[in-house]
PDB file of C-alpha atoms in Angstrom:
ATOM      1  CA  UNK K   1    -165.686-103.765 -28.264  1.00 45.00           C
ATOM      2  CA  UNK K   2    -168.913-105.296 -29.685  1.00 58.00           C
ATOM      3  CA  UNK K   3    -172.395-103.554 -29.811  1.00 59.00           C
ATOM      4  CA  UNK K   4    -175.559-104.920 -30.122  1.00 70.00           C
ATOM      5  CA  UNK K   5    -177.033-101.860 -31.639  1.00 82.00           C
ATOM      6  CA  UNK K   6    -175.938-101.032 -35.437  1.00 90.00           C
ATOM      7  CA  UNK K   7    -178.067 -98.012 -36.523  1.00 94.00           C
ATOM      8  CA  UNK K   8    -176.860 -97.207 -40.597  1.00 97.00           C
ATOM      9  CA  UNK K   9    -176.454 -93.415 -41.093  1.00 97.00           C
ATOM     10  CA  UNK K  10    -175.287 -91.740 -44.665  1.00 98.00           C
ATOM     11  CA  UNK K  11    -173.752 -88.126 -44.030  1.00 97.00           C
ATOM     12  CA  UNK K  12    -175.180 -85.586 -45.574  1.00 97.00           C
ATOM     13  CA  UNK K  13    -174.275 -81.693 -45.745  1.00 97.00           C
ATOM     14  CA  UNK K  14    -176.111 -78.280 -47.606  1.00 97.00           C
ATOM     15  CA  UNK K  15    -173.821 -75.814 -47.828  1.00 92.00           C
ATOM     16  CA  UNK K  16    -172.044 -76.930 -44.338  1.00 92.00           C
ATOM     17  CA  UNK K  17    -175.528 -77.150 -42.108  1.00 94.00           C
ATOM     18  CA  UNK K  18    -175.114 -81.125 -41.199  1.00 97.00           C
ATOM     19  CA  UNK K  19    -178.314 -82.980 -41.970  1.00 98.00           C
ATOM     20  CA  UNK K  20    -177.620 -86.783 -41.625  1.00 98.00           C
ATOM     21  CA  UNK K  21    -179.991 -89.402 -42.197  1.00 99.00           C
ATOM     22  CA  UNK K  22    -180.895 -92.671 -40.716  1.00 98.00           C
ATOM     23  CA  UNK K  23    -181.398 -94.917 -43.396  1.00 98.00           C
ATOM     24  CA  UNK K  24    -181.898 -98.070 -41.191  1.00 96.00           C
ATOM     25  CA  UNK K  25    -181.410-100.113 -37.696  1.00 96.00           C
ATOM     26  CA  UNK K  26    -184.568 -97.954 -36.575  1.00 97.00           C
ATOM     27  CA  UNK K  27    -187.809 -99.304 -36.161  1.00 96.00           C
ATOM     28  CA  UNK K  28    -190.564 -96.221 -36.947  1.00 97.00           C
ATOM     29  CA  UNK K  29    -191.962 -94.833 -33.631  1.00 98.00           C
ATOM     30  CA  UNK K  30    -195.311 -95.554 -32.774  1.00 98.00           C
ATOM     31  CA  UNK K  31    -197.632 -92.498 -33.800  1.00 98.00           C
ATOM     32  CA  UNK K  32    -200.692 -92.289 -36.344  1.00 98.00           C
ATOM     33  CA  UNK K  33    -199.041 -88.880 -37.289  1.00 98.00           C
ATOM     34  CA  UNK K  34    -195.604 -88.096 -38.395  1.00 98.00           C
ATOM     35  CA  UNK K  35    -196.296 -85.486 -35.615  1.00 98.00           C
ATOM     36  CA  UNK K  36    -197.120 -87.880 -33.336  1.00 98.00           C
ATOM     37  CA  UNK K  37    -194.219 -89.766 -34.184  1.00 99.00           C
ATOM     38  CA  UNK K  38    -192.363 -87.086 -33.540  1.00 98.00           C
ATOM     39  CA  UNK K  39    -193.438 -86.055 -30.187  1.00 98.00           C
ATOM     40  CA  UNK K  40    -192.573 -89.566 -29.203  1.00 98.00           C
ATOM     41  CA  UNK K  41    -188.977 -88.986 -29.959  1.00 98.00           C
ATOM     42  CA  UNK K  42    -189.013 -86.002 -28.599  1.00 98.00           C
ATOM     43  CA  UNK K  43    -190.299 -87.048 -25.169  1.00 97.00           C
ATOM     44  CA  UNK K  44    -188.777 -90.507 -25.168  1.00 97.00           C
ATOM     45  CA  UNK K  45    -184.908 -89.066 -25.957  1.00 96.00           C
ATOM     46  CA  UNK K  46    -183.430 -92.155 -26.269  1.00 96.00           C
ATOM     47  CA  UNK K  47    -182.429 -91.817 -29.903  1.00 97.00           C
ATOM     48  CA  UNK K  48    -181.978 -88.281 -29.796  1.00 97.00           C
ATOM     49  CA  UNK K  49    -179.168 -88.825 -27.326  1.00 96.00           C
ATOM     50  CA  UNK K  50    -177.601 -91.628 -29.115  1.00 95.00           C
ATOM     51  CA  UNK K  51    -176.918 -89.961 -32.351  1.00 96.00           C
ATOM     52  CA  UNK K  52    -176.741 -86.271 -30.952  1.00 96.00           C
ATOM     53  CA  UNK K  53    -174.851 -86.467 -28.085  1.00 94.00           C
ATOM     54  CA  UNK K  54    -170.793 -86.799 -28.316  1.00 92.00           C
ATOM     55  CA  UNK K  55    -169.241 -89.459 -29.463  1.00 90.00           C
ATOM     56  CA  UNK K  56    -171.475 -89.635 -32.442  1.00 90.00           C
ATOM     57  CA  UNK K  57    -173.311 -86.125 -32.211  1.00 90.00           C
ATOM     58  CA  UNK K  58    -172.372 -82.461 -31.061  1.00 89.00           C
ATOM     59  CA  UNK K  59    -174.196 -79.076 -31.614  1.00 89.00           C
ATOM     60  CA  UNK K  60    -173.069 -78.885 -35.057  1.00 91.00           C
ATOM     61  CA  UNK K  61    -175.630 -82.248 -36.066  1.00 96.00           C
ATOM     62  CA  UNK K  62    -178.896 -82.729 -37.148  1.00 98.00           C
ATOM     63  CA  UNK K  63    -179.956 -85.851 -37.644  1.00 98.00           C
ATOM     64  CA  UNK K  64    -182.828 -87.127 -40.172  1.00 99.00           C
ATOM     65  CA  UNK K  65    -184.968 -90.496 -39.143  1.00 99.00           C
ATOM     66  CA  UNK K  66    -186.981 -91.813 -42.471  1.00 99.00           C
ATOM     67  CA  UNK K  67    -189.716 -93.377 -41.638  1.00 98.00           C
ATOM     68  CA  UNK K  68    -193.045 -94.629 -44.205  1.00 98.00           C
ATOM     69  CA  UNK K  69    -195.562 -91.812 -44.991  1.00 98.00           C
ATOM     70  CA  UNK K  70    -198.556 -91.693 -43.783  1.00 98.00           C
ATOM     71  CA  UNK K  71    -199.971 -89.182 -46.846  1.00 98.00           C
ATOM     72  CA  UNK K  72    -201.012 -90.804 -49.745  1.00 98.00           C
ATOM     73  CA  UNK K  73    -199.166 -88.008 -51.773  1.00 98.00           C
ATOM     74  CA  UNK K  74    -195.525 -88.643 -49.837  1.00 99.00           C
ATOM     75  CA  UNK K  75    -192.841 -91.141 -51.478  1.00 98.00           C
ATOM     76  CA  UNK K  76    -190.832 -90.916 -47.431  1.00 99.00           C
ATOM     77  CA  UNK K  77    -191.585 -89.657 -44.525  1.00 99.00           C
ATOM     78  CA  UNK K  78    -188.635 -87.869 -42.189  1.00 99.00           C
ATOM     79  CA  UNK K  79    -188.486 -87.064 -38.851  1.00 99.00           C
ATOM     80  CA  UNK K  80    -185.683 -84.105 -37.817  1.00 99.00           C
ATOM     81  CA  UNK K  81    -183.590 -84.291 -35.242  1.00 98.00           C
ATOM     82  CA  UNK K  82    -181.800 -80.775 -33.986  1.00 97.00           C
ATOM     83  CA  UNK K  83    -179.494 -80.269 -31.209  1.00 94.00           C
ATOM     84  CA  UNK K  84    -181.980 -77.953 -29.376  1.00 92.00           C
ATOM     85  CA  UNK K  85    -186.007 -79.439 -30.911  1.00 94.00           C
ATOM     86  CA  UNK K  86    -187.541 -81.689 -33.401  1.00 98.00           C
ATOM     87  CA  UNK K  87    -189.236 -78.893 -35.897  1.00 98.00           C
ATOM     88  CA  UNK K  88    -191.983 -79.207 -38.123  1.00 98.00           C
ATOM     89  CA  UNK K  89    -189.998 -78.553 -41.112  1.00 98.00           C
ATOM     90  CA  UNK K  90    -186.190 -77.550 -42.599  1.00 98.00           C
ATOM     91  CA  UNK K  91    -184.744 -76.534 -45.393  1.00 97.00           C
ATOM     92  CA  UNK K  92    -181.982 -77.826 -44.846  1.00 97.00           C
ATOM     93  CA  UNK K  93    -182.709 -80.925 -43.452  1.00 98.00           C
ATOM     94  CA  UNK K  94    -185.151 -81.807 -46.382  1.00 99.00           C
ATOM     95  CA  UNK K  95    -182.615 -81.036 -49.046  1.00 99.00           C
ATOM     96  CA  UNK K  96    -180.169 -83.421 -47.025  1.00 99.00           C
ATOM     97  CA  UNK K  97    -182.775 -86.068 -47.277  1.00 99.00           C
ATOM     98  CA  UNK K  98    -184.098 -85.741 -50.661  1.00 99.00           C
ATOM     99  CA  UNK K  99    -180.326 -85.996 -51.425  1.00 99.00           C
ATOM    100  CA  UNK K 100    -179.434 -88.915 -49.760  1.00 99.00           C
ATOM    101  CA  UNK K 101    -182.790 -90.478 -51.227  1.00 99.00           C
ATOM    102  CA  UNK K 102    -181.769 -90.409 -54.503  1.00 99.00           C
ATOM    103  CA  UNK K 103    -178.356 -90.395 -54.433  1.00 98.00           C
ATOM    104  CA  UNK K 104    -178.986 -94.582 -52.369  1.00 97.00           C
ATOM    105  CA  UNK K 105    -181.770 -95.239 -54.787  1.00 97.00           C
ATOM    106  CA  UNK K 106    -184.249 -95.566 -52.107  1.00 98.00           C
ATOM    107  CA  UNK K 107    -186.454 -93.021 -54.626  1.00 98.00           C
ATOM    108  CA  UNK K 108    -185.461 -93.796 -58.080  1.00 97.00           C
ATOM    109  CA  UNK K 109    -184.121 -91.238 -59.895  1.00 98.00           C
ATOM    110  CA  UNK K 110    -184.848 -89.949 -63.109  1.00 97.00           C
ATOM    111  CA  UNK K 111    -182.521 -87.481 -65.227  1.00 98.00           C
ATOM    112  CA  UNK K 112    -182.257 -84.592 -65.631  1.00 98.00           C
ATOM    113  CA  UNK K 113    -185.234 -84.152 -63.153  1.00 98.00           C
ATOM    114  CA  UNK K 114    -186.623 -85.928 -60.445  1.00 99.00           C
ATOM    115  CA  UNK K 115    -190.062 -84.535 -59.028  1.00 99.00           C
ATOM    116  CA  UNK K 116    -190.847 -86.382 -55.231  1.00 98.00           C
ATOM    117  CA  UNK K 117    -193.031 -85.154 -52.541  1.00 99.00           C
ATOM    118  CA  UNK K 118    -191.611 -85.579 -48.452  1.00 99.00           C
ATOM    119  CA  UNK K 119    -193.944 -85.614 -45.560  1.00 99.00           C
ATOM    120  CA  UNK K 120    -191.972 -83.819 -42.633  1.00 99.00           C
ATOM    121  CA  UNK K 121    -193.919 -83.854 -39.172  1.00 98.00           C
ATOM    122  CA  UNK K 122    -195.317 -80.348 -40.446  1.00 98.00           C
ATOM    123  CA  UNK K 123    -196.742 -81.571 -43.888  1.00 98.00           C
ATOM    124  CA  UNK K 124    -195.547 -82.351 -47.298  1.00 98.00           C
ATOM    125  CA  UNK K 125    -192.683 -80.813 -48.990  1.00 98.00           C
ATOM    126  CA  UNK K 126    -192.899 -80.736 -52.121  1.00 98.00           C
ATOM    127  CA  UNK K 127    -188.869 -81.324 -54.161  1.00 99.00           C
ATOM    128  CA  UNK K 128    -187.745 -80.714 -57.605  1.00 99.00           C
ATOM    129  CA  UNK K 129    -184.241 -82.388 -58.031  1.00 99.00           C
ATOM    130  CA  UNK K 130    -181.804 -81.816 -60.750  1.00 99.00           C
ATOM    131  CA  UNK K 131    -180.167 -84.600 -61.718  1.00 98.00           C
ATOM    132  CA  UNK K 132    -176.550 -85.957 -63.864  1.00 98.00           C
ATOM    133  CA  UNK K 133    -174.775 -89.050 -64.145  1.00 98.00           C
ATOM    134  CA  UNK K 134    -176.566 -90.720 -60.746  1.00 96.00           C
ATOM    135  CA  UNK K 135    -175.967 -88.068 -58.672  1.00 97.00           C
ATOM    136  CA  UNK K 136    -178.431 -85.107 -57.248  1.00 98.00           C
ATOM    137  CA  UNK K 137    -176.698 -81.915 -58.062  1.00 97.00           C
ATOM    138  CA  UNK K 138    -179.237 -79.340 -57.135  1.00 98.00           C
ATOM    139  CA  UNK K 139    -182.290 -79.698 -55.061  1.00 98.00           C
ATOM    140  CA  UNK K 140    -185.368 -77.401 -54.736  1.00 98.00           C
ATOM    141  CA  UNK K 141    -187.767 -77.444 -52.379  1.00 98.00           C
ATOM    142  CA  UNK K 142    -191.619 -75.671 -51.799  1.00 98.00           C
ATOM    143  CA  UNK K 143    -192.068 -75.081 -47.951  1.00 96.00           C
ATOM    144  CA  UNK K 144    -194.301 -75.561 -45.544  1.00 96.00           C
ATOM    145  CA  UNK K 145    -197.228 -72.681 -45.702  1.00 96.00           C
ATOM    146  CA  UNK K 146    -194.978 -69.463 -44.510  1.00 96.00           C
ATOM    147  CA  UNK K 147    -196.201 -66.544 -42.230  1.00 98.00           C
ATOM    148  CA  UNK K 148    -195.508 -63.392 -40.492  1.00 98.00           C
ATOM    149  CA  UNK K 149    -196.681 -63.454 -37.195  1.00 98.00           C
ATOM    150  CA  UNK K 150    -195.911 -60.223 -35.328  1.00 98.00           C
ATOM    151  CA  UNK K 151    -194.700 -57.092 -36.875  1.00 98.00           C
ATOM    152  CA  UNK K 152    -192.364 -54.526 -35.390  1.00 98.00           C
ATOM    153  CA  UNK K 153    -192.670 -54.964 -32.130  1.00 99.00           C
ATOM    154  CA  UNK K 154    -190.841 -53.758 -29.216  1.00 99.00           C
ATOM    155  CA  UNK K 155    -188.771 -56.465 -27.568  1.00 99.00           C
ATOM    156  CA  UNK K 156    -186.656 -55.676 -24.228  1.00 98.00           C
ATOM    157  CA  UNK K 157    -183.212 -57.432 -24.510  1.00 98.00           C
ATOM    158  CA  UNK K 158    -180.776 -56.974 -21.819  1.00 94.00           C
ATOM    159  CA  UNK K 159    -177.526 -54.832 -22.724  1.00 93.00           C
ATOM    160  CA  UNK K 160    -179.212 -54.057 -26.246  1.00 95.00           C
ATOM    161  CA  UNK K 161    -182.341 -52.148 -24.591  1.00 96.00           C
ATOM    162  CA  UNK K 162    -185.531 -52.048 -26.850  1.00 98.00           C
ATOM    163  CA  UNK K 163    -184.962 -53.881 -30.434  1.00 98.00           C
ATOM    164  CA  UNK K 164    -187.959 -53.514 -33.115  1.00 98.00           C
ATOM    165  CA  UNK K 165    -188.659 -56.652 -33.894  1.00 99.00           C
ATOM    166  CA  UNK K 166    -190.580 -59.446 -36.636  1.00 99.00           C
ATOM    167  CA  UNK K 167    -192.036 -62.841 -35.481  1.00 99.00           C
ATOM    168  CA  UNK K 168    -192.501 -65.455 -38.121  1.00 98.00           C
ATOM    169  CA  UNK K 169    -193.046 -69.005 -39.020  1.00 98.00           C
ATOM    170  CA  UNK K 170    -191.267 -71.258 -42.135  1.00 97.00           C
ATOM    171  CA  UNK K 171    -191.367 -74.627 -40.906  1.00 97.00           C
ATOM    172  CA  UNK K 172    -189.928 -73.378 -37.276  1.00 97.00           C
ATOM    173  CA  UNK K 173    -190.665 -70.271 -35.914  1.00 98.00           C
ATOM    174  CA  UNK K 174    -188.170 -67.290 -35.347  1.00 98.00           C
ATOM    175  CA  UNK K 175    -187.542 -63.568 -33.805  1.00 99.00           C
ATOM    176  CA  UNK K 176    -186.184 -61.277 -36.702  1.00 99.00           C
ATOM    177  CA  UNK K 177    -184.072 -58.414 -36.016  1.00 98.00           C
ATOM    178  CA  UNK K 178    -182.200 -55.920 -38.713  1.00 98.00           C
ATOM    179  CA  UNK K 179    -178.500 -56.576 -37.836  1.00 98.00           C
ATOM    180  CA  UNK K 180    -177.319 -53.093 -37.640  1.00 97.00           C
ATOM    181  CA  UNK K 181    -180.115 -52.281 -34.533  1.00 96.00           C
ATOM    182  CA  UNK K 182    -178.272 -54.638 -32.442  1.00 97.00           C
ATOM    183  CA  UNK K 183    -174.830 -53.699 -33.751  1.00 96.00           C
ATOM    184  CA  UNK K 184    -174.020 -56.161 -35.851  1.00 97.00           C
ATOM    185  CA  UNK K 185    -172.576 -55.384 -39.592  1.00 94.00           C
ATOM    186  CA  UNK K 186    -172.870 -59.803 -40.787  1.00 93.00           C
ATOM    187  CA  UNK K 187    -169.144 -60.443 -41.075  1.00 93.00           C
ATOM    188  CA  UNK K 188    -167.239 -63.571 -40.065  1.00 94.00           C
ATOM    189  CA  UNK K 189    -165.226 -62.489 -37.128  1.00 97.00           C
ATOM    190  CA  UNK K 190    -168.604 -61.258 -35.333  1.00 97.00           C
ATOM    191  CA  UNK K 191    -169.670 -64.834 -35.802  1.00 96.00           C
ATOM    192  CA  UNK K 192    -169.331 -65.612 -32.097  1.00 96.00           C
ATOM    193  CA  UNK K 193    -171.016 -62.787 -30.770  1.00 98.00           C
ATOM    194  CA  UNK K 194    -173.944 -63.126 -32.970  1.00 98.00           C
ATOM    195  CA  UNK K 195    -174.579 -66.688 -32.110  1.00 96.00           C
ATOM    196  CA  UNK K 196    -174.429 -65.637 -28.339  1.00 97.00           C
ATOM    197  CA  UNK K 197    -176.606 -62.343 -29.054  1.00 98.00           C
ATOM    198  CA  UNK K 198    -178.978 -64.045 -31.180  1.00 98.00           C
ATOM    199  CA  UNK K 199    -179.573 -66.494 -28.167  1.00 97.00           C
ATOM    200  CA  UNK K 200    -180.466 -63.962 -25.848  1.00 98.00           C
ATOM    201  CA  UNK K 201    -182.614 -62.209 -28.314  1.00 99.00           C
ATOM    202  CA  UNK K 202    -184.671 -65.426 -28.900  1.00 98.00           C
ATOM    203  CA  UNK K 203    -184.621 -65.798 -24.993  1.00 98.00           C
ATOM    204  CA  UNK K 204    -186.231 -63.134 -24.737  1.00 98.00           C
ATOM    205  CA  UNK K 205    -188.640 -63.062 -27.467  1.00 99.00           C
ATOM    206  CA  UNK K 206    -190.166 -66.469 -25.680  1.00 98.00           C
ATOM    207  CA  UNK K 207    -190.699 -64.431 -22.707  1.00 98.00           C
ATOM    208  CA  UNK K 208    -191.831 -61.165 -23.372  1.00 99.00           C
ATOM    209  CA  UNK K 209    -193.901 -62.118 -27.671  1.00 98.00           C
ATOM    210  CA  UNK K 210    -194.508 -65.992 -27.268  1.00 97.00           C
ATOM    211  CA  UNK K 211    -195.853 -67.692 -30.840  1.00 98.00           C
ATOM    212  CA  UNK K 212    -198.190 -70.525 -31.179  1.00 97.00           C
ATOM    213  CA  UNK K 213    -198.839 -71.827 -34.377  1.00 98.00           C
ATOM    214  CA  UNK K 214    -202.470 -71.457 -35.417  1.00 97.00           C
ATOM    215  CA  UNK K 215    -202.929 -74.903 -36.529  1.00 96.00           C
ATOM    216  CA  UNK K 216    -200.427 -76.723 -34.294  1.00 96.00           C
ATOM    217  CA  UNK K 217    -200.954 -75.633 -30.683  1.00 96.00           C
ATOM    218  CA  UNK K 218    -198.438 -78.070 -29.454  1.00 96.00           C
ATOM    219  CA  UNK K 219    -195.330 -75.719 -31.385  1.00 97.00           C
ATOM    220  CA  UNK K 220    -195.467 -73.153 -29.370  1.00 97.00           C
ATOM    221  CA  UNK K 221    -192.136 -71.268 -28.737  1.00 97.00           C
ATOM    222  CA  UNK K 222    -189.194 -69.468 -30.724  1.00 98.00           C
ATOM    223  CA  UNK K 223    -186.743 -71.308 -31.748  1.00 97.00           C
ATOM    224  CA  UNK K 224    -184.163 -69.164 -33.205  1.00 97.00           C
ATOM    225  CA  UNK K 225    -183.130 -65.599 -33.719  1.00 98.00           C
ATOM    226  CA  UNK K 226    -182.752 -64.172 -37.218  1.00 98.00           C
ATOM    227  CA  UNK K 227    -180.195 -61.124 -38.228  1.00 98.00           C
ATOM    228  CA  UNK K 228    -181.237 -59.245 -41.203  1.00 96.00           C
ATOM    229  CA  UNK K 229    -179.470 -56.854 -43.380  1.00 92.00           C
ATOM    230  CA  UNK K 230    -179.130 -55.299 -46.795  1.00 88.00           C
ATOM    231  CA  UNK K 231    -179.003 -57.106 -49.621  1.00 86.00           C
ATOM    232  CA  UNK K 232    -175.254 -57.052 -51.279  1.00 81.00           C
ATOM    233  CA  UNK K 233    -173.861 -58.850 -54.788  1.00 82.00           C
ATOM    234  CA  UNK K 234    -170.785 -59.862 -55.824  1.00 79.00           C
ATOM    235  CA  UNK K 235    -169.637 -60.333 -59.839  1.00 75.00           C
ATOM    236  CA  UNK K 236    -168.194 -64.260 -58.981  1.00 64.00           C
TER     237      UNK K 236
END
């Protein structure tokens, strides 16, 4: 079966969170701003479904789109892709892309450190990568500005009651909640139920808290639902 549309994609991965990136077969989207850009994307759809949808997608992908800065300061632009939105910024995403950057040679790469600055629809990211024998082995990156929004607040969830909770922003914007208040000790085999709680928590945060970022009105919503709990070490 032949296709007429070849779109090249290099997998990427940090510590399991999928972060692929388009490399090329993708023209940039028209926009002035990467945020622009990326509000076409979002409301056009077309590529989100093609590489997040089954066959080539599934909940599990994010997907990465470089595109050409538009800050002086920026050596690539990216444009994220997640199952659910298109955020300002992500960790995880970036360090997938800063990766794949230098491990192609689109960036050159200098060892043992390469310094290179991203511009994510949000603003710049700033990345210090470690570097051996051509390959990135550890990357670093300096976030988006980082706030707390709402603190300790009372938040009505269905079948938990009233939850005391923390609104913030890091690049996308969350609902915090300390684990143990909605019964949850942060082991594997409650990983179902958390996912499903942690929905419903968000789902409710958006209806009863709201967030709108102070300097982007257009991102305004949670997107996710963060457990907390204490801080444990190991000796490996």
């Amino acid at each position: 079966m032949r296709s007429s549309r070849i779109i090249h994609v290099v997998s990427a991965h940090a510590e399991g969170e999928v972060g692929d990136v388009i490399v090329g077969g993708v023209a940039p989207p028209p926009g002035d701003t990467l945020w622009a850009q990326r509000t076409h994307i979002s409301n056009d759809q077309t590529l989100r479904n093609f590489v997040l949808n089954e066959p080539r997608g599934g909940v599990f992908r994010h997907v990465n789109l470089l595109v050409p800065p538009k800050h002086p300061e920026a050596d690539m632009g990216f444009i994220i892709m997640e199952p659910a939105f298109d955020p300002p910024m992500s960790g995880s995403n970036a360090i997938c892309v800063a990766t794949v950057l230098l491990d192609s040679g689109i960036v050159p790469m200098e060892e043992p450190e390469t310094h290179l600055t991203l511009e994510a629809p949000g603003g710049l990211v700033r990345v210090r990568a470690l570097c051996r024998d051509g390959k990135a082995e550890r990357i670093f990156v300096r976030n988006l500005p980082s706030f707390a929004d709402k603190i300790g607040v009372p938040l009505e969830v269905p079948g938990l009651g009233t939850l005391r909770v923390d609104t913030a922003y890091g690049g996308d914007s969350f609902v915090v909640v300390d684990a143990a208040d909605a019964g949850f000790e942060i082991v594997e085999d409650e990983a179902g139920d958390i996912a499903r709680t942690g929905m419903r928590i968000a789902e409710a945060a958006n209806e009863q808290l709201g967030f709108v970022h102070p300097e982007n009105p257009d991102w305004k919503h949670i997107s996710f639902c963060a457990f907390c709990g204490p801080l444990s070490k190991t000796d490996t």
